[in-house]
XYZ file of C-alpha atoms in Angstrom:
653
model
C 31.220 3.411 -28.308
C 28.738 4.618 -25.631
C 29.815 3.754 -22.092
C 28.616 4.265 -18.560
C 30.335 4.105 -15.187
C 29.394 2.209 -12.039
C 30.630 3.979 -8.919
C 32.553 1.484 -6.786
C 34.863 1.799 -3.788
C 37.694 4.220 -4.398
C 40.309 2.830 -6.715
C 38.053 0.241 -8.335
C 35.968 2.208 -10.890
C 35.158 0.395 -14.112
C 33.789 1.485 -17.418
C 31.302 -0.855 -19.068
C 30.241 -0.800 -22.677
C 26.586 0.008 -23.088
C 26.316 -2.772 -25.658
C 27.555 -5.326 -23.113
C 25.053 -4.051 -20.553
C 22.235 -4.273 -23.092
C 23.185 -7.860 -23.892
C 23.265 -8.707 -20.191
C 19.881 -7.090 -19.658
C 18.340 -9.083 -22.484
C 19.866 -12.323 -21.197
C 18.665 -11.786 -17.609
C 15.454 -9.913 -18.468
C 13.111 -12.450 -16.847
C 15.031 -12.483 -13.560
C 15.263 -8.689 -13.454
C 11.521 -8.335 -14.037
C 10.838 -10.916 -11.327
C 13.051 -8.968 -8.905
C 11.186 -5.725 -9.644
C 7.762 -7.423 -9.560
C 8.285 -8.972 -6.121
C 9.953 -5.866 -4.660
C 7.159 -3.499 -5.720
C 4.303 -3.039 -3.214
C 1.536 -5.680 -3.551
C -1.051 -2.898 -3.092
C -0.482 -1.921 -6.752
C -2.337 -5.019 -7.891
C -0.953 -7.662 -10.243
C -1.764 -5.828 -13.494
C -0.122 -2.588 -12.419
C 2.867 -4.388 -10.883
C 3.524 -6.283 -14.139
C 3.611 -3.061 -16.173
C 5.686 -1.134 -13.626
C 8.196 -4.013 -13.294
C 8.752 -4.131 -17.054
C 9.041 -0.337 -17.156
C 11.684 -0.241 -14.406
C 13.807 -2.870 -16.166
C 13.482 -1.251 -19.596
C 14.450 2.167 -18.195
C 17.483 0.756 -16.417
C 19.605 1.038 -19.549
C 18.961 3.563 -22.331
C 19.668 7.216 -21.659
C 20.646 6.693 -18.012
C 23.987 6.804 -16.228
C 24.153 3.925 -13.801
C 25.780 4.851 -10.522
C 26.554 2.443 -7.743
C 26.859 3.790 -4.193
C 30.022 3.043 -2.230
C 29.855 -0.488 -0.874
C 29.997 -0.812 2.898
C 31.900 -4.068 2.823
C 35.618 -4.796 2.817
C 37.222 -4.608 -0.626
C 37.336 -7.979 -2.366
C 38.669 -9.218 -5.635
C 35.916 -8.454 -8.126
C 34.472 -11.305 -10.151
C 32.726 -11.194 -13.495
C 29.243 -11.224 -11.937
C 29.976 -8.957 -8.991
C 30.898 -5.881 -11.014
C 29.866 -6.790 -14.560
C 27.152 -5.144 -16.622
C 24.381 -7.314 -15.114
C 25.419 -6.184 -11.633
C 25.008 -2.506 -12.572
C 21.659 -3.040 -14.296
C 20.354 -5.127 -11.383
C 21.383 -2.366 -8.995
C 19.537 0.231 -11.061
C 16.368 -1.911 -11.173
C 16.542 -2.595 -7.448
C 17.098 1.070 -6.587
C 14.058 2.134 -8.660
C 11.821 -0.593 -7.194
C 12.764 0.279 -3.598
C 12.174 3.975 -4.256
C 8.830 3.543 -6.032
C 6.658 4.379 -3.007
C 8.897 7.001 -1.414
C 7.254 10.391 -0.966
C 8.806 13.773 -0.142
C 7.765 15.112 3.242
C 5.714 17.843 1.623
C 3.905 15.455 -0.722
C 0.137 15.145 0.046
C -0.793 11.752 1.487
C -3.960 11.653 -0.586
C -1.970 11.552 -3.842
C -0.028 8.580 -5.205
C 3.772 8.763 -4.868
C 5.535 10.939 -7.480
C 6.962 8.003 -9.414
C 3.468 6.540 -9.868
C 2.316 9.726 -11.623
C 5.031 9.726 -14.286
C 3.837 8.528 -17.714
C 5.939 5.497 -18.591
C 6.065 2.630 -21.037
C 4.796 0.003 -21.537
C 1.131 1.058 -21.630
C -1.765 -1.364 -22.135
C -5.315 -0.255 -22.968
C -8.398 -2.449 -22.755
C -6.581 -5.490 -21.340
C -5.592 -6.776 -17.914
C -2.303 -8.635 -17.467
C -1.513 -10.937 -14.571
C 0.806 -13.909 -13.939
C -0.685 -17.355 -14.073
C -2.272 -18.481 -10.806
C -0.146 -20.817 -8.735
C -1.052 -23.479 -6.220
C -1.633 -23.241 -2.496
C 2.101 -23.065 -1.686
C 2.718 -20.213 -4.152
C -0.248 -18.262 -2.762
C 0.971 -18.786 0.801
C 4.485 -17.623 -0.150
C 3.033 -14.535 -1.846
C 1.060 -13.649 1.283
C 4.128 -14.116 3.477
C 6.129 -11.773 1.240
C 3.323 -9.186 1.283
C 3.638 -8.994 5.069
C 7.260 -7.764 5.026
C 8.912 -4.600 3.746
C 10.100 -4.066 0.164
C 13.797 -4.373 1.024
C 13.204 -7.710 2.802
C 11.306 -8.983 -0.251
C 14.184 -7.873 -2.470
C 16.751 -9.627 -0.268
C 14.617 -12.774 -0.274
C 14.507 -12.825 -4.097
C 18.233 -12.090 -4.458
C 19.214 -14.903 -2.097
C 16.521 -17.477 -2.912
C 15.555 -17.020 -6.579
C 18.750 -15.472 -7.980
C 21.012 -17.580 -5.768
C 23.409 -14.731 -4.898
C 25.772 -15.180 -1.958
C 24.782 -13.165 1.080
C 27.797 -10.860 0.667
C 26.720 -9.989 -2.887
C 23.086 -9.475 -1.852
C 24.257 -7.255 0.997
C 26.387 -5.195 -1.361
C 23.563 -4.801 -3.884
C 21.048 -3.690 -1.244
C 23.531 -1.227 0.218
C 24.287 0.201 -3.211
C 20.561 0.443 -4.010
C 19.917 2.582 -0.942
C 18.409 0.050 1.476
C 18.848 1.116 5.094
C 20.428 -1.422 7.465
C 21.044 -3.897 4.671
C 22.622 -6.423 7.043
C 19.430 -6.587 9.089
C 17.355 -6.857 5.901
C 19.349 -9.864 4.674
C 19.038 -11.486 8.090
C 15.244 -11.035 8.156
C 14.988 -12.459 4.649
C 17.046 -15.472 5.693
C 14.811 -16.067 8.726
C 11.649 -15.826 6.641
C 12.042 -19.260 5.080
C 15.338 -20.819 6.211
C 14.034 -24.404 6.664
C 12.572 -24.442 3.145
C 15.374 -22.920 1.083
C 15.222 -25.647 -1.519
C 11.426 -25.279 -1.778
C 11.455 -21.487 -1.944
C 13.629 -21.237 -5.058
C 11.360 -23.273 -7.384
C 8.312 -21.515 -5.927
C 9.776 -18.092 -6.726
C 10.578 -19.278 -10.244
C 7.029 -20.608 -10.775
C 4.409 -18.990 -13.002
C 2.796 -17.299 -9.962
C 5.726 -14.840 -9.789
C 6.753 -14.774 -13.467
C 5.747 -11.339 -14.776
C 7.068 -12.275 -18.236
C 4.607 -15.133 -18.720
C 1.233 -13.512 -18.187
C -2.392 -14.217 -18.934
C -4.512 -11.626 -20.718
C -8.101 -10.802 -19.920
C -10.287 -7.939 -21.142
C -11.304 -5.178 -18.787
C -14.930 -4.853 -17.688
C -16.552 -4.700 -21.138
C -19.955 -3.600 -19.869
C -18.478 -0.829 -17.756
C -16.251 0.241 -20.648
C -19.326 0.469 -22.914
C -21.221 2.485 -20.298
C -18.258 4.817 -19.862
C -17.968 5.239 -23.632
C -21.640 6.140 -23.853
C -21.313 8.447 -20.849
C -18.321 10.185 -22.453
C -20.307 10.785 -25.646
C -23.264 12.045 -23.599
C -21.059 14.423 -21.624
C -19.415 15.641 -24.831
C -22.848 16.267 -26.369
C -24.037 18.145 -23.262
C -20.882 20.258 -23.227
C -21.301 21.044 -26.941
C -24.954 22.016 -26.503
C -24.117 24.076 -23.420
C -21.347 25.863 -25.257
C -23.734 26.714 -28.104
C -26.396 27.976 -25.683
C -23.923 30.036 -23.683
C -22.425 31.551 -26.807
C -25.896 32.529 -28.008
C -27.507 33.778 -24.777
C -24.667 34.203 -22.296
C -24.628 32.730 -18.824
C -26.936 34.021 -16.120
C -25.024 35.425 -13.112
C -25.413 33.300 -10.013
C -27.029 30.404 -11.872
C -26.643 27.062 -10.112
C -25.080 24.126 -11.868
C -27.383 21.154 -12.350
C -26.982 18.302 -9.865
C -25.072 15.428 -11.440
C -27.099 12.278 -11.916
C -25.811 8.774 -11.418
C -26.835 5.616 -13.132
C -25.000 5.496 -16.433
C -22.819 2.650 -15.137
C -25.108 1.435 -12.337
C -25.686 -2.287 -11.755
C -29.284 -3.440 -12.100
C -30.856 -6.690 -10.835
C -30.610 -8.073 -14.357
C -26.824 -7.554 -14.358
C -26.268 -9.788 -11.315
C -24.355 -13.021 -11.919
C -26.283 -16.150 -10.923
C -24.109 -19.256 -10.630
C -25.769 -22.519 -11.730
C -26.903 -24.609 -8.770
C -24.553 -27.580 -9.316
C -21.493 -25.735 -10.644
C -19.585 -26.245 -7.361
C -19.475 -29.986 -8.104
C -17.394 -29.504 -11.246
C -15.140 -26.538 -10.497
C -11.581 -26.390 -9.172
C -12.294 -23.015 -7.563
C -14.351 -23.809 -4.465
C -15.059 -20.389 -2.985
C -17.796 -17.744 -3.042
C -17.815 -17.769 -6.853
C -19.277 -21.303 -6.687
C -22.263 -20.278 -4.536
C -25.617 -20.433 -6.355
C -28.304 -17.861 -5.469
C -30.653 -19.178 -2.765
C -33.671 -17.914 -0.877
C -37.331 -17.381 -1.687
C -36.864 -13.818 -2.986
C -34.076 -14.249 -5.534
C -36.598 -13.202 -8.194
C -37.772 -10.093 -6.316
C -36.382 -7.331 -8.549
C -37.752 -4.662 -6.202
C -35.752 -5.947 -3.229
C -32.603 -6.400 -5.326
C -32.979 -2.933 -6.887
C -33.318 -1.319 -3.433
C -30.299 -3.248 -2.184
C -28.127 -2.221 -5.146
C -29.298 1.412 -4.937
C -28.505 1.556 -1.211
C -25.113 0.026 -1.916
C -24.382 2.585 -4.644
C -25.527 5.594 -2.574
C -26.567 4.868 1.040
C -29.441 7.195 2.027
C -29.523 9.216 5.220
C -30.313 6.990 8.177
C -28.933 3.786 6.644
C -26.502 1.948 8.933
C -23.235 1.084 7.158
C -20.451 -1.048 8.674
C -17.236 -2.437 7.213
C -14.257 -4.462 8.332
C -10.814 -2.775 8.305
C -9.414 -1.921 4.854
C -12.676 -2.836 3.131
C -13.823 -0.486 0.374
C -17.443 0.698 0.282
C -17.492 1.833 -3.352
C -20.588 1.084 -5.494
C -21.272 -2.374 -6.936
C -19.351 -3.354 -10.025
C -20.416 -5.394 -13.014
C -19.842 -9.046 -12.287
C -21.378 -8.811 -8.797
C -22.799 -12.183 -7.796
C -26.107 -12.810 -6.005
C -25.721 -15.283 -3.129
C -29.021 -15.024 -1.256
C -32.295 -13.111 -1.143
C -34.947 -14.016 1.396
C -36.648 -13.230 4.686
C -34.930 -13.999 7.990
C -35.999 -12.949 11.503
C -38.395 -10.240 10.363
C -36.067 -8.730 7.784
C -35.552 -8.988 4.055
C -31.905 -9.876 3.435
C -29.794 -9.910 0.278
C -26.200 -11.176 0.126
C -23.757 -10.342 -2.674
C -20.136 -11.053 -3.614
C -18.170 -8.950 -6.108
C -14.894 -10.879 -6.122
C -13.327 -8.813 -3.340
C -16.113 -8.233 -0.827
C -19.133 -9.906 0.701
C -21.969 -7.412 1.122
C -25.145 -7.900 3.181
C -28.201 -5.685 2.744
C -31.138 -5.893 5.147
C -34.388 -3.974 5.526
C -37.243 -4.456 8.006
C -40.446 -6.054 6.750
C -42.464 -3.524 8.764
C -42.628 0.164 7.772
C -40.627 1.132 10.856
C -36.846 0.958 10.913
C -34.078 1.665 8.452
C -31.946 -0.391 6.096
C -28.460 -1.663 6.901
C -25.429 -2.413 4.773
C -22.441 -4.486 5.903
C -19.143 -4.869 3.976
C -16.421 -7.464 4.574
C -13.301 -8.580 2.693
C -13.820 -11.981 1.049
C -11.101 -12.327 -1.616
C -8.872 -15.404 -2.011
C -11.311 -17.523 -0.023
C -11.315 -21.326 -0.017
C -13.342 -24.319 1.141
C -13.163 -23.292 4.798
C -13.164 -19.483 4.688
C -16.039 -19.445 2.165
C -18.048 -22.031 4.089
C -20.555 -19.676 5.742
C -21.758 -16.094 6.013
C -23.767 -14.467 8.789
C -27.188 -13.850 7.267
C -28.846 -12.475 10.417
C -27.642 -11.471 13.863
C -29.859 -11.216 16.942
C -29.326 -10.867 20.675
C -26.658 -13.416 21.462
C -27.449 -15.539 18.392
C -26.697 -15.649 14.680
C -28.055 -17.457 11.655
C -25.590 -18.561 8.987
C -25.975 -19.165 5.271
C -23.812 -22.217 4.610
C -21.987 -23.051 1.382
C -23.540 -25.618 -0.968
C -20.758 -28.100 -0.135
C -21.630 -28.094 3.586
C -23.576 -31.260 4.418
C -24.061 -30.770 8.175
C -23.440 -28.396 11.082
C -22.997 -28.692 14.832
C -22.298 -26.293 17.693
C -19.677 -26.830 20.398
C -18.413 -24.844 23.385
C -14.651 -24.435 22.992
C -14.245 -23.959 26.762
C -15.711 -27.431 27.416
C -13.699 -29.798 25.217
C -15.240 -32.897 26.792
C -18.857 -31.935 26.045
C -20.195 -33.403 22.770
C -21.275 -31.135 19.931
C -24.986 -30.454 19.382
C -26.624 -30.770 15.937
C -27.691 -27.539 14.216
C -30.648 -27.673 11.831
C -30.088 -26.262 8.328
C -32.935 -25.352 5.964
C -33.111 -26.360 2.296
C -31.913 -22.850 1.420
C -28.780 -23.413 3.547
C -29.805 -21.151 6.478
C -29.136 -22.489 9.967
C -31.353 -22.185 12.990
C -30.200 -19.496 15.507
C -26.850 -20.448 17.046
C -25.328 -18.869 20.129
C -22.500 -16.387 19.528
C -19.551 -15.566 21.806
C -19.998 -12.767 24.323
C -17.881 -9.735 23.413
C -17.933 -8.253 26.913
C -18.234 -9.385 30.510
C -17.234 -12.794 31.808
C -16.095 -15.433 29.355
C -18.211 -18.353 30.502
C -18.459 -20.072 27.130
C -17.247 -19.746 23.560
C -19.597 -21.247 20.946
C -18.143 -22.476 17.668
C -19.497 -24.215 14.569
C -18.406 -27.654 13.391
C -19.066 -27.812 9.654
C -18.978 -31.019 7.604
C -18.048 -30.898 3.929
C -19.089 -33.111 1.078
C -16.434 -35.690 0.222
C -16.962 -34.807 -3.442
C -14.892 -31.615 -3.168
C -12.621 -31.820 -0.098
C -10.448 -34.310 1.740
C -11.180 -32.575 5.039
C -14.551 -33.663 6.339
C -14.917 -31.444 9.435
C -13.533 -28.057 10.423
C -14.326 -25.409 13.024
C -15.241 -21.738 12.583
C -16.334 -19.113 15.087
C -18.134 -15.784 14.890
C -15.808 -12.833 15.608
C -18.316 -10.146 14.635
C -17.801 -10.051 10.862
C -19.827 -11.425 7.972
C -17.542 -14.445 7.509
C -16.694 -16.527 10.611
C -13.000 -17.184 11.269
C -11.480 -20.613 10.593
C -9.692 -22.177 13.605
C -6.729 -24.569 13.273
C -4.199 -26.272 15.554
C -0.586 -27.372 15.029
C 0.727 -29.909 17.586
C 4.173 -29.769 19.229
C 7.082 -30.759 16.958
C 8.090 -34.391 16.808
C 11.365 -35.720 15.501
C 11.331 -33.279 12.603
C 11.248 -29.928 14.405
C 10.738 -28.018 11.156
C 7.658 -30.030 10.087
C 4.605 -27.845 9.733
C 1.137 -29.322 9.299
C -1.858 -27.452 10.753
C -4.734 -29.683 11.829
C -8.443 -29.068 12.198
C -9.755 -28.585 15.741
C -11.282 -32.040 15.987
C -8.916 -34.091 18.178
C -8.548 -33.976 21.955
C -5.161 -32.119 22.024
C -6.524 -29.442 19.684
C -9.667 -28.953 21.788
C -7.659 -28.751 25.015
C -5.333 -26.156 23.508
C -8.244 -24.037 22.259
C -9.973 -24.312 25.648
C -7.004 -22.413 27.113
C -6.996 -19.702 24.435
C -10.599 -19.170 23.260
C -11.419 -16.316 25.636
C -8.524 -14.286 24.175
C -10.253 -14.124 20.796
C -12.030 -10.959 21.945
C -8.659 -9.154 21.757
C -8.277 -9.718 18.011
C -8.787 -6.910 15.471
C -11.642 -6.867 12.982
C -11.487 -8.681 9.670
C -9.797 -11.859 10.943
C -9.733 -14.710 8.441
C -8.043 -17.577 10.306
C -6.731 -18.113 13.825
C -4.185 -20.832 14.487
C -2.577 -22.190 17.640
C 0.867 -23.767 17.439
C 2.170 -25.515 20.563
C 5.763 -24.996 19.476
C 7.563 -26.251 22.618
C 7.068 -28.274 25.783
C 9.290 -27.794 28.827
C 9.877 -29.601 32.107
C 9.985 -26.919 34.796
C 12.785 -26.747 37.408
C 12.400 -28.213 40.907
C 9.818 -30.705 39.673
C 7.403 -27.922 38.772
C 5.661 -30.017 36.157
C 5.188 -29.793 32.390
C 4.701 -26.391 30.697
C 3.485 -25.644 27.163
C 4.546 -22.724 24.952
C 1.914 -21.742 22.386
C 1.857 -19.256 19.527
C -1.543 -17.821 18.586
C -1.577 -16.298 15.093
C -4.494 -14.305 13.651
C -4.380 -13.760 9.870
C -6.571 -11.013 8.462
C -8.248 -10.865 5.063
C -6.018 -7.942 4.127
C -2.834 -10.028 4.555
C -0.766 -9.206 7.682
C -0.957 -11.421 10.754
C -0.686 -10.644 14.464
C 0.997 -13.045 16.885
C 0.908 -13.573 20.644
C 2.970 -16.149 22.558
C 1.352 -17.780 25.592
C 2.947 -19.749 28.419
C 0.907 -22.323 30.347
C 2.298 -23.829 33.554
C 0.581 -26.555 35.602
C -2.096 -25.199 37.904
C -1.949 -21.678 36.440
C -3.867 -19.862 33.768
C -2.174 -19.293 30.428
C -0.525 -15.876 30.200
C 0.693 -13.851 27.251
C 4.474 -13.298 27.305
C 5.097 -11.698 23.885
C 3.255 -9.968 21.040
C 4.112 -8.924 17.500
C 2.039 -7.226 14.798
C 2.185 -7.663 10.999
C 4.692 -10.499 11.127
C 5.318 -13.820 9.392
C 6.212 -15.481 12.719
C 4.359 -18.684 13.616
C 3.384 -19.364 10.008
C 4.850 -21.869 7.573
C 7.096 -19.019 6.368
C 8.179 -18.050 9.885
C 8.705 -21.279 11.780
C 11.640 -20.051 13.873
C 10.085 -18.788 17.110
C 11.644 -17.809 20.422
C 10.088 -16.465 23.627
C 11.117 -16.042 27.240
C 9.453 -15.269 30.561
C 10.036 -15.276 34.284
C 8.672 -18.057 36.522
C 8.545 -18.585 40.261
C 8.900 -22.059 41.736
C 7.046 -23.233 44.848
C 10.249 -22.714 46.832
C 10.102 -18.988 46.023
C 13.109 -19.062 43.709
C 12.834 -17.127 40.448
C 13.849 -18.567 37.097
C 14.207 -17.294 33.565
C 12.564 -19.685 31.110
C 12.924 -19.654 27.324
C 11.782 -21.930 24.522
C 12.108 -21.988 20.751
C 10.408 -23.703 17.839
C 11.374 -24.624 14.302
C 15.097 -25.108 13.642
C 16.246 -23.731 17.030
C 19.227 -25.755 18.315
C 20.429 -23.600 21.202
C 19.509 -20.590 23.354
C 21.778 -17.855 24.748
C 21.030 -15.274 27.451
C 22.994 -12.045 27.925
C 22.572 -9.031 30.171
C 22.028 -9.281 33.935
C 22.222 -13.074 33.558
C 24.539 -14.918 31.177
C 23.734 -18.509 30.270
C 23.389 -20.863 27.323
C 21.807 -24.225 26.659
C 21.574 -26.668 23.776
C 18.220 -27.764 22.491
C 14.973 -25.813 22.298
C 14.442 -24.915 25.980
C 16.397 -23.113 28.715
C 15.869 -22.620 32.455
C 18.285 -20.595 34.634
C 18.112 -18.900 38.035
C 17.575 -15.154 37.632
C 16.246 -12.226 39.683
C 12.573 -11.439 39.172
C 13.317 -8.081 37.507
C 16.462 -9.077 35.589
C 16.965 -7.245 32.278
C 18.190 -9.823 29.762
C 18.279 -10.486 26.043
C 17.504 -13.950 24.691
C 18.719 -15.152 21.278
C 18.434 -18.602 19.688
C 20.831 -20.362 17.307
C 19.408 -22.006 14.180
C 20.426 -25.319 12.678
C 21.145 -23.770 9.284
C 23.184 -20.912 10.748
C 22.110 -17.496 11.908
C 20.117 -16.417 14.928
C 16.574 -15.507 15.834
C 15.417 -13.166 18.597
C 12.363 -13.260 20.809
C 8.993 -12.536 19.230
C 8.584 -8.774 19.129
C 12.382 -8.196 19.140
C 15.158 -8.269 16.514
C 18.335 -10.336 16.521
C 21.856 -9.415 15.470
C 24.400 -11.805 14.035
């Protein structure tokens, strides 16, 4: 009988029959593949992640000796699951998934990691595999997991989907080579602690099931072009070989310049969505936009736009938002608009991942321009408008077909009514003022867009121009009520939402490029000491199209401007998957006394201060006398157990 060993703490080695391990692998195959799929980097794409996850699980058994690193936990009585065959196989899968993107120090950054270059099974040709699409909650959970490290994702799956006790998850991560496994488990617990019961069925849904996949063909037109190109290249090579063998090669002869166009997209290849398709589709995004504008039939304009996109000529101005590819157009590119706006001919496209705007002057003078922006996974609000033309201090927008009206409003003046904005039959608005990116912040214009009740329950929402092609969607979450863990973002239409945005709008200039949504959450309210009035703690979260979100915590006291007291980049904090928030700051009363203030949101039930000042308080706020320059550490206790540190810091149990 073939056996393998699992290396355990000294004195507890076990030998497991390979047949038993194979049976355990087959029984738990779906869960092991899910663990590998969610641990692997999302940048691989769903098709590649499905294949790699299956390959890691299938290679965890045959022809390999499974070793388990010494556990850094006190010795316990082993149970059947803790050190059985499934435990060893799960460790092997986890170790391989965590190590997939590791590179030696000498490895070139331009090349994929070594493990990605190894030929492995399974291999699929001519088909694309991906799990079935989930609902809004599954997509939101996937985005939250993409914003954390691989070991945190693995800990989240082990604890939430597989239901392992924390001690077992800690032991597995330690054995699989995760650094600081205790901190990893703690971060995974904080990611979604108030929704433990909801997270487990979500992780077991079809969105994350790499064993129940949908199959689609690859780009058939591109494959045909590549096949023809391969035959053409083979013919040229054969002819060249015959010529060279007959005449010999001339010394110093220059190689011919390669020509493009075998797989180029022509105006006739562009997808044109039927005008009323948005009324009968469940996918209300850029794919539902019909082509509009008076020059949608101008093949010359479209050909110049596609040629400039494929190979921008010298002098063409090209811009892109962060992490947006500028590669040539692909088959399946959709035409959104072609027309004349403000003395320029403009064409707008969408290829499933990007929105692309091409513009050229109508006069002979001037050069063309090309602008790229991420536009994948859009929805009713984030696919509601695109900037079709930008002038001095103004912009024109092309609105979605489901937009029935538009207004402009100054966010800094919440009491001033909105002004109507005229929209043409083609969906192009009249020039609307844009926010100033420099100088004094005297106003902050925003758009109020009204949707058709045929496709959305929300009738009005607010977007603002942050310099990209797609304006950013603004939302507001009010202070918690009786249920502190409740999370329901609102549109910026009510008085509290407008007042909150009036305090924060001018800070939008600090955000990075490519922002998709910006939300404000007033997570705590606090009565200040010595009758100092009522203060508000707010969390401003900016989510980008590429996934990660940046957070800043602002403190607003009566009679004073709001000030930023904490920042954190690429975090899940202040989202529905990071509702436990804590921040602290110093404050000076009118008497001249200095206080340390702290407040928490979500499931925070108590706050502790250590360092130069030691204090604790129940509830979600704390105020204690402290020197102005006191060095302290603030940690909050959670209702479900565990602790959370200030935004931008890390807590220890």
